[in-house]
Amino acid sequence: MMKERFLLFMVGGVVLGFVTGALFPTFSKETSFVGELFLNALKMVVLPLITVSIANAIFKMETLERFRQIGVRALLYYTLTTALAVVTGIGVVLLFKPGASVSFSGSEFHREVTFSFKELILSLIPSNIFKAFVDFDVLPVIVSTILFSLAFLSVDWNRKTVLHQLISELDVALLKLTGWVISLVPVGVCSLIATKVAEMGGAPALKTLFLSLGVYVLTVLTGLFIHGFITLPLLYFLFTRKNPYSLINRVKEALLTAFATASSSATFPVTLSRSIAAGIKREVAEFTLPLGATINMDGTALYEAVAAIFLAQSYGIELSLSQYVAVFLTATLAAIGAAGIPEAGLVTMVLVLQSIGVPTEGIGIILAVDWFLDRCRTAINVLGDIIAAAVISRQLEERDGRVSP
Ligand code: ASP
């Protein structure tokens, strides 16, 4: 009964957010602090929780072999689903041909975007971990936490250490705190959506969404729907023989928060808390979900492919087979390279566009609708992370001979 009422509040929050933002933009902007408070509360928990949960998971693994088992599985599974997402993206954009109905010469849109893979690789190992924390650079924080925890695990302590105890107590407390933040999801989501719709110009912004770039928006949404609600559930079923939609239902707060914040990283506390509550093994959830929120982005990968080919179509550029292969490879890299923050995918898209000779200022064309598509792809990114964790968790349970009901 309580759960049904909470679901009603959540759905009501989304609808009310769109309506208020469209009809009362001034009011929505004036009350934007409600959503900001919610976002701040999430962000406040993110970095401590990422550090503590990764350390806790690695300490619990007890051996480096266990770490390798989970890590390798996660990377293989992420590669598989990201590749499937890009293929789906290429499939839908070729089928719908959204670029055929719009044509751009290119000169009227400008936005400076640069992205370098070299810098991303270099940033993996921070020279100053405190700076990485202060700058909210999630990937270097994850990498250094993994390294420190592995070093800790490799030392042969002959008793349970104080640090281990402290980390597991902090972990419990941070998840408790996250639980409090989750109870604010309906209000926070409502305010964040209302503010964004109002900032984009109220009701006319919603019209733009469906009129000027309607076929493009529809193409992205169809691709995301197929990947998130058909392909991933099918994979989950194949690997676990369990009902995927019941899992999706149990983690809906995470999907909604992802939609409202457009950030996989900010959503992480909700993702972790709901995944553990849904029965995913704690050591798997705590280790793979922070990693997934940063490098496993199925929605973004799919989106990169659709957007790049859409722009090529609207510039009248015919792509060859080898260029489609280039889109496949670079969209995958661009998704891995995108940070889990709003519109990060737009920045890494430079890589995809350059690989097929589409002018990068083309990104300006799709900016008008990106605020909405970003939210949708972020929800699918988070869903991809959760399903990956659930699959790995199930496989380990079977290996360990302990299958949960
Ligand atoms: N906003 C997305 C995320 O946080 C990344 C993107 O822009 O595609 O997952």
Short mmCIF file of C-alpha atoms and ligand atoms in Angstrom, two decimals:
data_model
loop_
_atom_site.label_atom_id
_atom_site.label_comp_id
_atom_site.label_asym_id
_atom_site.label_seq_id
_atom_site.Cartn_x
_atom_site.Cartn_y
_atom_site.Cartn_z
CA MET A 1 0.00 0.00 0.00
CA MET A 2 2.82 2.37 1.05
CA LYS A 3 4.79 1.34 -2.05
CA GLU A 4 1.84 1.95 -4.37
CA ARG A 5 1.35 5.39 -2.90
CA PHE A 6 5.05 6.21 -3.39
CA LEU A 7 4.83 5.09 -7.03
CA LEU A 8 1.81 7.34 -7.52
CA PHE A 9 3.76 10.26 -6.02
CA MET A 10 6.70 9.58 -8.32
CA VAL A 11 4.66 9.42 -11.51
CA GLY A 12 2.64 12.42 -10.31
CA GLY A 13 5.91 14.28 -9.67
CA VAL A 14 7.08 13.77 -13.25
CA VAL A 15 3.76 14.82 -14.81
CA LEU A 16 3.39 17.79 -12.49
CA GLY A 17 6.98 18.82 -13.28
CA PHE A 18 6.30 18.96 -17.02
CA VAL A 19 2.96 20.75 -16.60
CA THR A 20 4.27 23.33 -14.10
CA GLY A 21 7.39 24.03 -16.16
CA ALA A 22 5.34 24.49 -19.32
CA LEU A 23 2.50 26.57 -17.85
CA PHE A 24 4.18 28.45 -14.99
CA PRO A 25 7.80 28.99 -16.00
CA THR A 26 8.36 31.94 -13.64
CA PHE A 27 7.02 30.05 -10.63
CA SER A 28 9.10 27.02 -11.61
CA LYS A 29 12.29 29.06 -11.78
CA GLU A 30 11.55 30.80 -8.47
CA THR A 31 11.10 27.45 -6.74
CA SER A 32 14.09 25.81 -8.44
CA PHE A 33 15.93 25.68 -5.10
CA VAL A 34 13.78 22.67 -4.13
CA GLY A 35 15.27 20.60 -6.94
CA GLU A 36 18.73 22.02 -6.29
CA LEU A 37 18.51 20.95 -2.65
CA PHE A 38 17.63 17.42 -3.76
CA LEU A 39 20.52 17.40 -6.25
CA ASN A 40 22.91 18.77 -3.62
CA ALA A 41 21.83 16.08 -1.19
CA LEU A 42 22.57 13.42 -3.79
CA LYS A 43 25.91 14.93 -4.73
CA MET A 44 26.85 15.26 -1.08
CA VAL A 45 26.61 11.48 -0.74
CA VAL A 46 28.12 10.48 -4.11
CA LEU A 47 31.88 10.67 -3.56
CA PRO A 48 31.97 9.37 0.02
CA LEU A 49 29.66 6.54 -1.02
CA ILE A 50 31.68 5.65 -4.12
CA THR A 51 34.89 5.47 -2.10
CA VAL A 52 33.41 3.58 0.81
CA SER A 53 31.38 1.16 -1.29
CA ILE A 54 34.29 0.22 -3.57
CA ALA A 55 36.61 -0.26 -0.59
CA ASN A 56 33.97 -2.25 1.27
CA ALA A 57 33.32 -4.47 -1.77
CA ILE A 58 37.02 -5.16 -2.35
CA PHE A 59 37.66 -5.89 1.34
CA LYS A 60 34.75 -8.32 1.29
CA MET A 61 36.12 -10.10 -1.77
CA GLU A 62 39.01 -11.22 0.42
CA THR A 63 41.14 -12.51 -2.47
CA LEU A 64 42.54 -10.91 -5.60
CA GLU A 65 41.13 -13.87 -7.56
CA ARG A 66 37.59 -12.87 -6.56
CA PHE A 67 38.31 -9.30 -7.64
CA ARG A 68 39.52 -10.57 -11.01
CA GLN A 69 36.43 -12.76 -11.47
CA ILE A 70 34.01 -9.89 -10.90
CA GLY A 71 36.10 -7.29 -12.74
CA VAL A 72 36.59 -9.36 -15.88
CA ARG A 73 32.93 -10.35 -15.99
CA ALA A 74 31.87 -6.71 -15.65
CA LEU A 75 34.16 -5.52 -18.43
CA LEU A 76 33.09 -8.31 -20.80
CA TYR A 77 29.43 -7.72 -20.10
CA TYR A 78 29.78 -3.93 -20.51
CA THR A 79 31.47 -4.42 -23.89
CA LEU A 80 28.73 -6.75 -25.06
CA THR A 81 25.83 -4.47 -24.11
CA THR A 82 27.50 -1.27 -25.35
CA ALA A 83 28.12 -2.92 -28.72
CA LEU A 84 24.48 -4.08 -28.89
CA ALA A 85 23.35 -0.54 -28.05
CA VAL A 86 25.39 1.01 -30.86
CA VAL A 87 24.11 -1.55 -33.36
CA THR A 88 20.53 -0.77 -32.30
CA GLY A 89 21.26 2.95 -32.72
CA ILE A 90 22.65 2.44 -36.23
CA GLY A 91 19.65 0.21 -37.06
CA VAL A 92 16.96 2.71 -36.00
CA VAL A 93 18.61 5.74 -37.59
CA LEU A 94 18.93 3.90 -40.90
CA LEU A 95 15.33 2.78 -40.66
CA PHE A 96 13.76 6.14 -39.68
CA LYS A 97 16.17 8.36 -41.69
CA PRO A 98 15.44 11.43 -39.49
CA GLY A 99 18.05 13.54 -41.34
CA ALA A 100 16.32 13.14 -44.68
CA SER A 101 13.63 15.68 -43.79
CA VAL A 102 15.97 18.44 -42.49
CA SER A 103 18.88 20.02 -44.27
CA PHE A 104 21.60 22.24 -42.82
CA SER A 105 24.40 24.11 -44.47
CA GLY A 106 26.23 24.20 -41.19
CA SER A 107 27.37 27.78 -40.87
CA GLU A 108 24.55 29.12 -38.73
CA PHE A 109 25.26 27.02 -35.63
CA HIS A 110 28.31 27.40 -33.47
CA ARG A 111 29.50 25.77 -30.30
CA GLU A 112 33.07 25.17 -29.32
CA VAL A 113 33.47 21.59 -28.15
CA THR A 114 36.74 19.79 -27.75
CA PHE A 115 37.50 16.40 -26.36
CA SER A 116 40.76 14.51 -26.07
CA PHE A 117 41.07 10.85 -25.28
CA LYS A 118 44.70 11.32 -24.30
CA GLU A 119 43.66 13.70 -21.52
CA LEU A 120 41.04 11.25 -20.33
CA ILE A 121 43.60 8.43 -20.10
CA LEU A 122 46.06 10.72 -18.32
CA SER A 123 43.42 11.78 -15.80
CA LEU A 124 42.80 8.16 -14.76
CA ILE A 125 45.66 8.34 -12.26
CA PRO A 126 45.36 11.64 -10.40
CA SER A 127 48.56 13.24 -9.15
CA ASN A 128 46.52 14.71 -6.32
CA ILE A 129 43.59 12.67 -5.02
CA PHE A 130 42.19 15.59 -3.04
CA LYS A 131 41.97 17.68 -6.19
CA ALA A 132 40.10 14.85 -7.92
CA PHE A 133 37.59 14.91 -5.05
CA VAL A 134 37.26 18.69 -5.10
CA ASP A 135 36.79 18.75 -8.88
CA PHE A 136 34.20 15.95 -8.65
CA ASP A 137 36.28 13.87 -11.09
CA VAL A 138 34.63 10.53 -10.54
CA LEU A 139 36.79 8.28 -12.71
CA PRO A 140 40.15 9.15 -11.06
CA VAL A 141 38.49 8.78 -7.65
CA ILE A 142 37.33 5.29 -8.61
CA VAL A 143 40.72 4.27 -10.01
CA SER A 144 42.65 5.46 -6.96
CA THR A 145 40.16 3.87 -4.55
CA ILE A 146 40.48 0.54 -6.37
CA LEU A 147 44.29 0.74 -6.24
CA PHE A 148 44.41 1.66 -2.54
CA SER A 149 41.90 -1.06 -1.63
CA LEU A 150 43.76 -3.70 -3.63
CA ALA A 151 47.00 -2.75 -1.91
CA PHE A 152 45.23 -3.07 1.41
CA LEU A 153 43.83 -6.46 0.42
CA SER A 154 47.28 -7.69 -0.62
CA VAL A 155 48.83 -7.10 2.79
CA ASP A 156 48.63 -10.17 4.98
CA TRP A 157 46.93 -8.76 8.10
CA ASN A 158 46.35 -11.52 10.59
CA ARG A 159 43.18 -10.06 12.08
CA LYS A 160 40.16 -8.11 10.86
CA THR A 161 41.45 -4.57 10.64
CA VAL A 162 40.07 -1.41 12.19
CA LEU A 163 39.86 0.15 8.74
CA HIS A 164 37.72 -2.70 7.45
CA GLN A 165 35.36 -2.29 10.39
CA LEU A 166 35.21 1.49 9.94
CA ILE A 167 34.52 1.22 6.21
CA SER A 168 31.67 -1.24 6.67
CA GLU A 169 30.07 0.94 9.36
CA LEU A 170 30.38 4.04 7.19
CA ASP A 171 28.85 2.08 4.35
CA VAL A 172 25.77 1.26 6.39
CA ALA A 173 25.41 4.87 7.55
CA LEU A 174 25.79 6.33 4.07
CA LEU A 175 23.15 3.99 2.70
CA LYS A 176 20.84 5.02 5.53
CA LEU A 177 21.40 8.64 4.53
CA THR A 178 20.68 7.72 0.92
CA GLY A 179 17.40 6.17 2.05
CA TRP A 180 16.37 9.56 3.45
CA VAL A 181 17.28 11.27 0.19
CA ILE A 182 15.25 8.68 -1.74
CA SER A 183 12.13 9.63 0.18
CA LEU A 184 12.49 13.08 -1.45
CA VAL A 185 12.55 11.65 -4.99
CA PRO A 186 8.97 12.67 -5.97
CA VAL A 187 9.41 16.32 -4.91
CA GLY A 188 12.98 16.62 -6.20
CA VAL A 189 12.15 15.06 -9.55
CA CYS A 190 9.12 17.33 -9.96
CA SER A 191 11.11 20.49 -9.25
CA LEU A 192 14.12 19.52 -11.40
CA ILE A 193 11.91 18.77 -14.40
CA ALA A 194 9.80 21.93 -13.95
CA THR A 195 12.92 24.09 -13.72
CA LYS A 196 14.50 22.56 -16.81
CA VAL A 197 11.33 22.88 -18.90
CA ALA A 198 10.98 26.50 -17.73
CA GLU A 199 14.65 27.28 -18.48
CA MET A 200 14.26 25.88 -21.98
CA GLY A 201 11.38 28.30 -22.57
CA GLY A 202 8.27 26.62 -21.15
CA ALA A 203 5.60 25.17 -23.43
CA PRO A 204 7.36 26.21 -26.71
CA ALA A 205 10.36 24.05 -25.71
CA LEU A 206 8.09 21.01 -25.59
CA LYS A 207 6.70 21.95 -29.01
CA THR A 208 10.25 22.18 -30.47
CA LEU A 209 10.89 18.77 -29.10
CA PHE A 210 8.17 17.22 -31.18
CA LEU A 211 7.95 19.54 -34.18
CA SER A 212 11.27 20.74 -35.58
CA LEU A 213 13.33 17.68 -34.67
CA GLY A 214 10.41 15.33 -34.04
CA VAL A 215 11.55 12.40 -36.18
CA TYR A 216 15.03 12.60 -34.68
CA VAL A 217 13.65 12.62 -31.13
CA LEU A 218 11.39 9.72 -31.99
CA THR A 219 14.28 7.77 -33.48
CA VAL A 220 16.40 8.18 -30.34
CA LEU A 221 13.47 7.27 -28.08
CA THR A 222 12.64 4.17 -30.13
CA GLY A 223 16.27 3.01 -30.00
CA LEU A 224 16.49 3.59 -26.24
CA PHE A 225 13.20 1.79 -25.69
CA ILE A 226 14.28 -1.24 -27.72
CA HIS A 227 17.60 -1.46 -25.89
CA GLY A 228 16.31 -0.76 -22.38
CA PHE A 229 13.05 -2.65 -22.44
CA ILE A 230 13.64 -5.47 -24.94
CA THR A 231 17.36 -6.23 -25.47
CA LEU A 232 18.61 -5.79 -21.89
CA PRO A 233 15.64 -7.64 -20.33
CA LEU A 234 16.15 -10.46 -22.83
CA LEU A 235 19.83 -10.72 -21.91
CA TYR A 236 18.92 -10.67 -18.22
CA PHE A 237 16.43 -13.48 -18.77
CA LEU A 238 18.91 -15.54 -20.80
CA PHE A 239 21.59 -15.22 -18.11
CA THR A 240 19.40 -15.58 -15.03
CA ARG A 241 16.03 -17.13 -16.01
CA LYS A 242 14.37 -14.49 -13.84
CA ASN A 243 11.68 -11.94 -14.71
CA PRO A 244 13.50 -8.75 -15.83
CA TYR A 245 10.48 -6.50 -15.50
CA SER A 246 10.10 -7.29 -11.84
CA LEU A 247 13.73 -6.15 -11.35
CA ILE A 248 13.05 -2.97 -13.35
CA ASN A 249 10.00 -2.31 -11.18
CA ARG A 250 12.09 -2.64 -8.02
CA VAL A 251 14.67 -0.08 -9.17
CA LYS A 252 12.30 2.50 -10.66
CA GLU A 253 13.38 5.23 -8.21
CA ALA A 254 16.87 5.05 -9.72
CA LEU A 255 15.55 5.35 -13.28
CA LEU A 256 13.40 8.34 -12.36
CA THR A 257 16.24 10.05 -10.54
CA ALA A 258 18.45 9.51 -13.58
CA PHE A 259 15.77 11.09 -15.76
CA ALA A 260 15.43 14.07 -13.45
CA THR A 261 19.13 14.72 -12.85
CA ALA A 262 20.56 13.70 -16.26
CA SER A 263 23.56 12.39 -14.35
CA SER A 264 24.51 8.76 -13.74
CA SER A 265 27.01 9.87 -11.10
CA ALA A 266 24.52 11.96 -9.11
CA THR A 267 22.06 9.05 -9.32
CA PHE A 268 24.62 6.57 -8.00
CA PRO A 269 23.47 6.59 -4.33
CA VAL A 270 19.89 5.76 -5.41
CA THR A 271 21.13 3.15 -7.90
CA LEU A 272 23.19 1.39 -5.25
CA SER A 273 20.57 1.52 -2.55
CA ARG A 274 17.75 0.23 -4.78
CA SER A 275 19.96 -2.48 -6.31
CA ILE A 276 20.91 -3.89 -2.92
CA ALA A 277 17.26 -3.74 -1.86
CA ALA A 278 16.34 -5.60 -5.07
CA GLY A 279 18.55 -8.52 -3.98
CA ILE A 280 21.75 -7.91 -5.96
CA LYS A 281 24.80 -9.23 -4.07
CA ARG A 282 26.32 -6.39 -2.07
CA GLU A 283 29.95 -7.01 -3.08
CA VAL A 284 28.94 -7.01 -6.77
CA ALA A 285 26.69 -3.95 -6.51
CA GLU A 286 29.21 -1.93 -4.51
CA PHE A 287 32.05 -2.66 -6.89
CA THR A 288 30.39 -2.68 -10.33
CA LEU A 289 27.83 0.12 -9.96
CA PRO A 290 30.30 2.99 -9.41
CA LEU A 291 32.37 1.65 -12.30
CA GLY A 292 29.30 1.19 -14.49
CA ALA A 293 28.01 4.70 -13.75
CA THR A 294 31.24 6.04 -15.22
CA ILE A 295 32.21 3.76 -18.08
CA ASN A 296 29.16 1.66 -18.99
CA MET A 297 26.77 3.93 -20.87
CA ASP A 298 24.52 2.00 -23.22
CA GLY A 299 22.10 4.88 -23.70
CA THR A 300 24.89 7.30 -24.54
CA ALA A 301 26.53 4.86 -26.97
CA LEU A 302 23.25 4.38 -28.81
CA TYR A 303 22.63 8.11 -28.81
CA GLU A 304 26.09 8.94 -30.18
CA ALA A 305 25.51 6.65 -33.16
CA VAL A 306 22.02 8.02 -33.91
CA ALA A 307 23.09 11.66 -33.57
CA ALA A 308 26.22 11.31 -35.72
CA ILE A 309 24.42 9.51 -38.54
CA PHE A 310 21.47 11.92 -38.27
CA LEU A 311 23.85 14.88 -38.72
CA ALA A 312 25.57 13.16 -41.66
CA GLN A 313 22.16 12.63 -43.26
CA SER A 314 21.11 16.24 -42.75
CA TYR A 315 24.40 17.57 -44.18
CA GLY A 316 23.82 15.31 -47.18
CA ILE A 317 26.93 13.23 -46.46
CA GLU A 318 26.68 9.65 -47.78
CA LEU A 319 28.42 7.21 -45.44
CA SER A 320 30.34 4.17 -46.66
CA LEU A 321 30.45 0.81 -44.90
CA SER A 322 33.85 1.59 -43.39
CA GLN A 323 32.45 4.85 -42.03
CA TYR A 324 29.67 2.93 -40.31
CA VAL A 325 32.34 0.75 -38.75
CA ALA A 326 34.09 3.96 -37.64
CA VAL A 327 30.81 5.14 -36.06
CA PHE A 328 30.51 1.81 -34.27
CA LEU A 329 34.01 2.02 -32.78
CA THR A 330 34.05 5.71 -31.93
CA ALA A 331 30.52 5.73 -30.46
CA THR A 332 31.63 2.95 -28.12
CA LEU A 333 34.74 4.92 -27.11
CA ALA A 334 32.78 8.16 -26.79
CA ALA A 335 30.35 6.47 -24.41
CA ILE A 336 33.18 5.08 -22.28
CA GLY A 337 34.86 8.49 -22.26
CA ALA A 338 31.72 10.45 -21.33
CA ALA A 339 31.53 11.39 -17.65
CA GLY A 340 28.29 10.62 -15.79
CA ILE A 341 27.22 14.26 -15.80
CA PRO A 342 24.61 16.19 -17.83
CA GLU A 343 25.34 16.48 -21.57
CA ALA A 344 28.77 14.85 -21.33
CA GLY A 345 27.84 12.77 -24.35
CA LEU A 346 27.64 15.91 -26.49
CA VAL A 347 31.28 16.69 -25.78
CA THR A 348 32.65 13.23 -26.55
CA MET A 349 30.55 13.17 -29.73
CA VAL A 350 33.28 15.27 -31.35
CA LEU A 351 35.23 12.02 -31.65
CA VAL A 352 32.45 10.33 -33.63
CA LEU A 353 31.78 13.30 -35.89
CA GLN A 354 35.46 13.79 -36.70
CA SER A 355 35.86 10.14 -37.61
CA ILE A 356 33.28 10.45 -40.40
CA GLY A 357 33.99 14.01 -41.51
CA VAL A 358 30.80 15.67 -40.20
CA PRO A 359 31.33 19.32 -39.10
CA THR A 360 31.48 19.43 -35.30
CA GLU A 361 29.39 22.60 -35.17
CA GLY A 362 26.55 20.25 -36.18
CA ILE A 363 26.27 19.58 -32.45
CA GLY A 364 24.61 23.01 -32.21
CA ILE A 365 21.70 21.66 -34.25
CA ILE A 366 20.78 18.99 -31.75
CA LEU A 367 21.36 21.15 -28.67
CA ALA A 368 17.75 22.35 -28.60
CA VAL A 369 16.46 18.88 -27.78
CA ASP A 370 19.44 17.45 -25.93
CA TRP A 371 18.20 18.48 -22.49
CA PHE A 372 15.36 15.95 -22.95
CA LEU A 373 17.23 13.17 -24.75
CA ASP A 374 20.06 13.40 -22.20
CA ARG A 375 17.59 12.50 -19.48
CA CYS A 376 16.22 9.54 -21.39
CA ARG A 377 19.66 8.14 -22.26
CA THR A 378 20.85 8.61 -18.67
CA ALA A 379 17.93 6.47 -17.43
CA ILE A 380 18.96 3.72 -19.88
CA ASN A 381 22.62 4.10 -18.79
CA VAL A 382 21.58 3.46 -15.20
CA LEU A 383 19.31 0.57 -16.17
CA GLY A 384 22.24 -0.98 -18.07
CA ASP A 385 24.44 -0.76 -14.97
CA ILE A 386 21.81 -2.34 -12.74
CA ILE A 387 21.07 -5.21 -15.12
CA ALA A 388 24.82 -5.86 -15.51
CA ALA A 389 25.22 -6.03 -11.73
CA ALA A 390 22.20 -8.33 -11.44
CA VAL A 391 23.55 -10.71 -14.09
CA ILE A 392 27.01 -10.88 -12.50
CA SER A 393 25.48 -11.29 -9.05
CA ARG A 394 23.40 -14.23 -10.25
CA GLN A 395 26.38 -15.87 -11.95
CA LEU A 396 28.43 -15.63 -8.77
CA GLU A 397 25.60 -17.03 -6.70
CA GLU A 398 25.42 -20.02 -9.03
CA ARG A 399 29.20 -20.44 -8.82
CA ASP A 400 29.15 -20.22 -5.06
CA GLY A 401 26.20 -22.64 -4.94
CA ARG A 402 23.98 -20.15 -3.13
CA VAL A 403 21.04 -19.15 -5.31
CA SER A 404 18.65 -16.64 -3.83
CA PRO A 405 14.92 -17.31 -4.30
N1 ASP B 1 24.22 12.46 -18.89
C1 ASP B 1 24.70 11.13 -19.19
C2 ASP B 1 24.95 10.38 -17.91
O1 ASP B 1 25.21 10.97 -16.88
C3 ASP B 1 25.95 11.15 -20.03
C4 ASP B 1 25.61 11.71 -21.39
O2 ASP B 1 25.62 12.93 -21.57
O3 ASP B 1 25.26 10.92 -22.28
O4 ASP B 1 24.88 9.18 -17.90
#
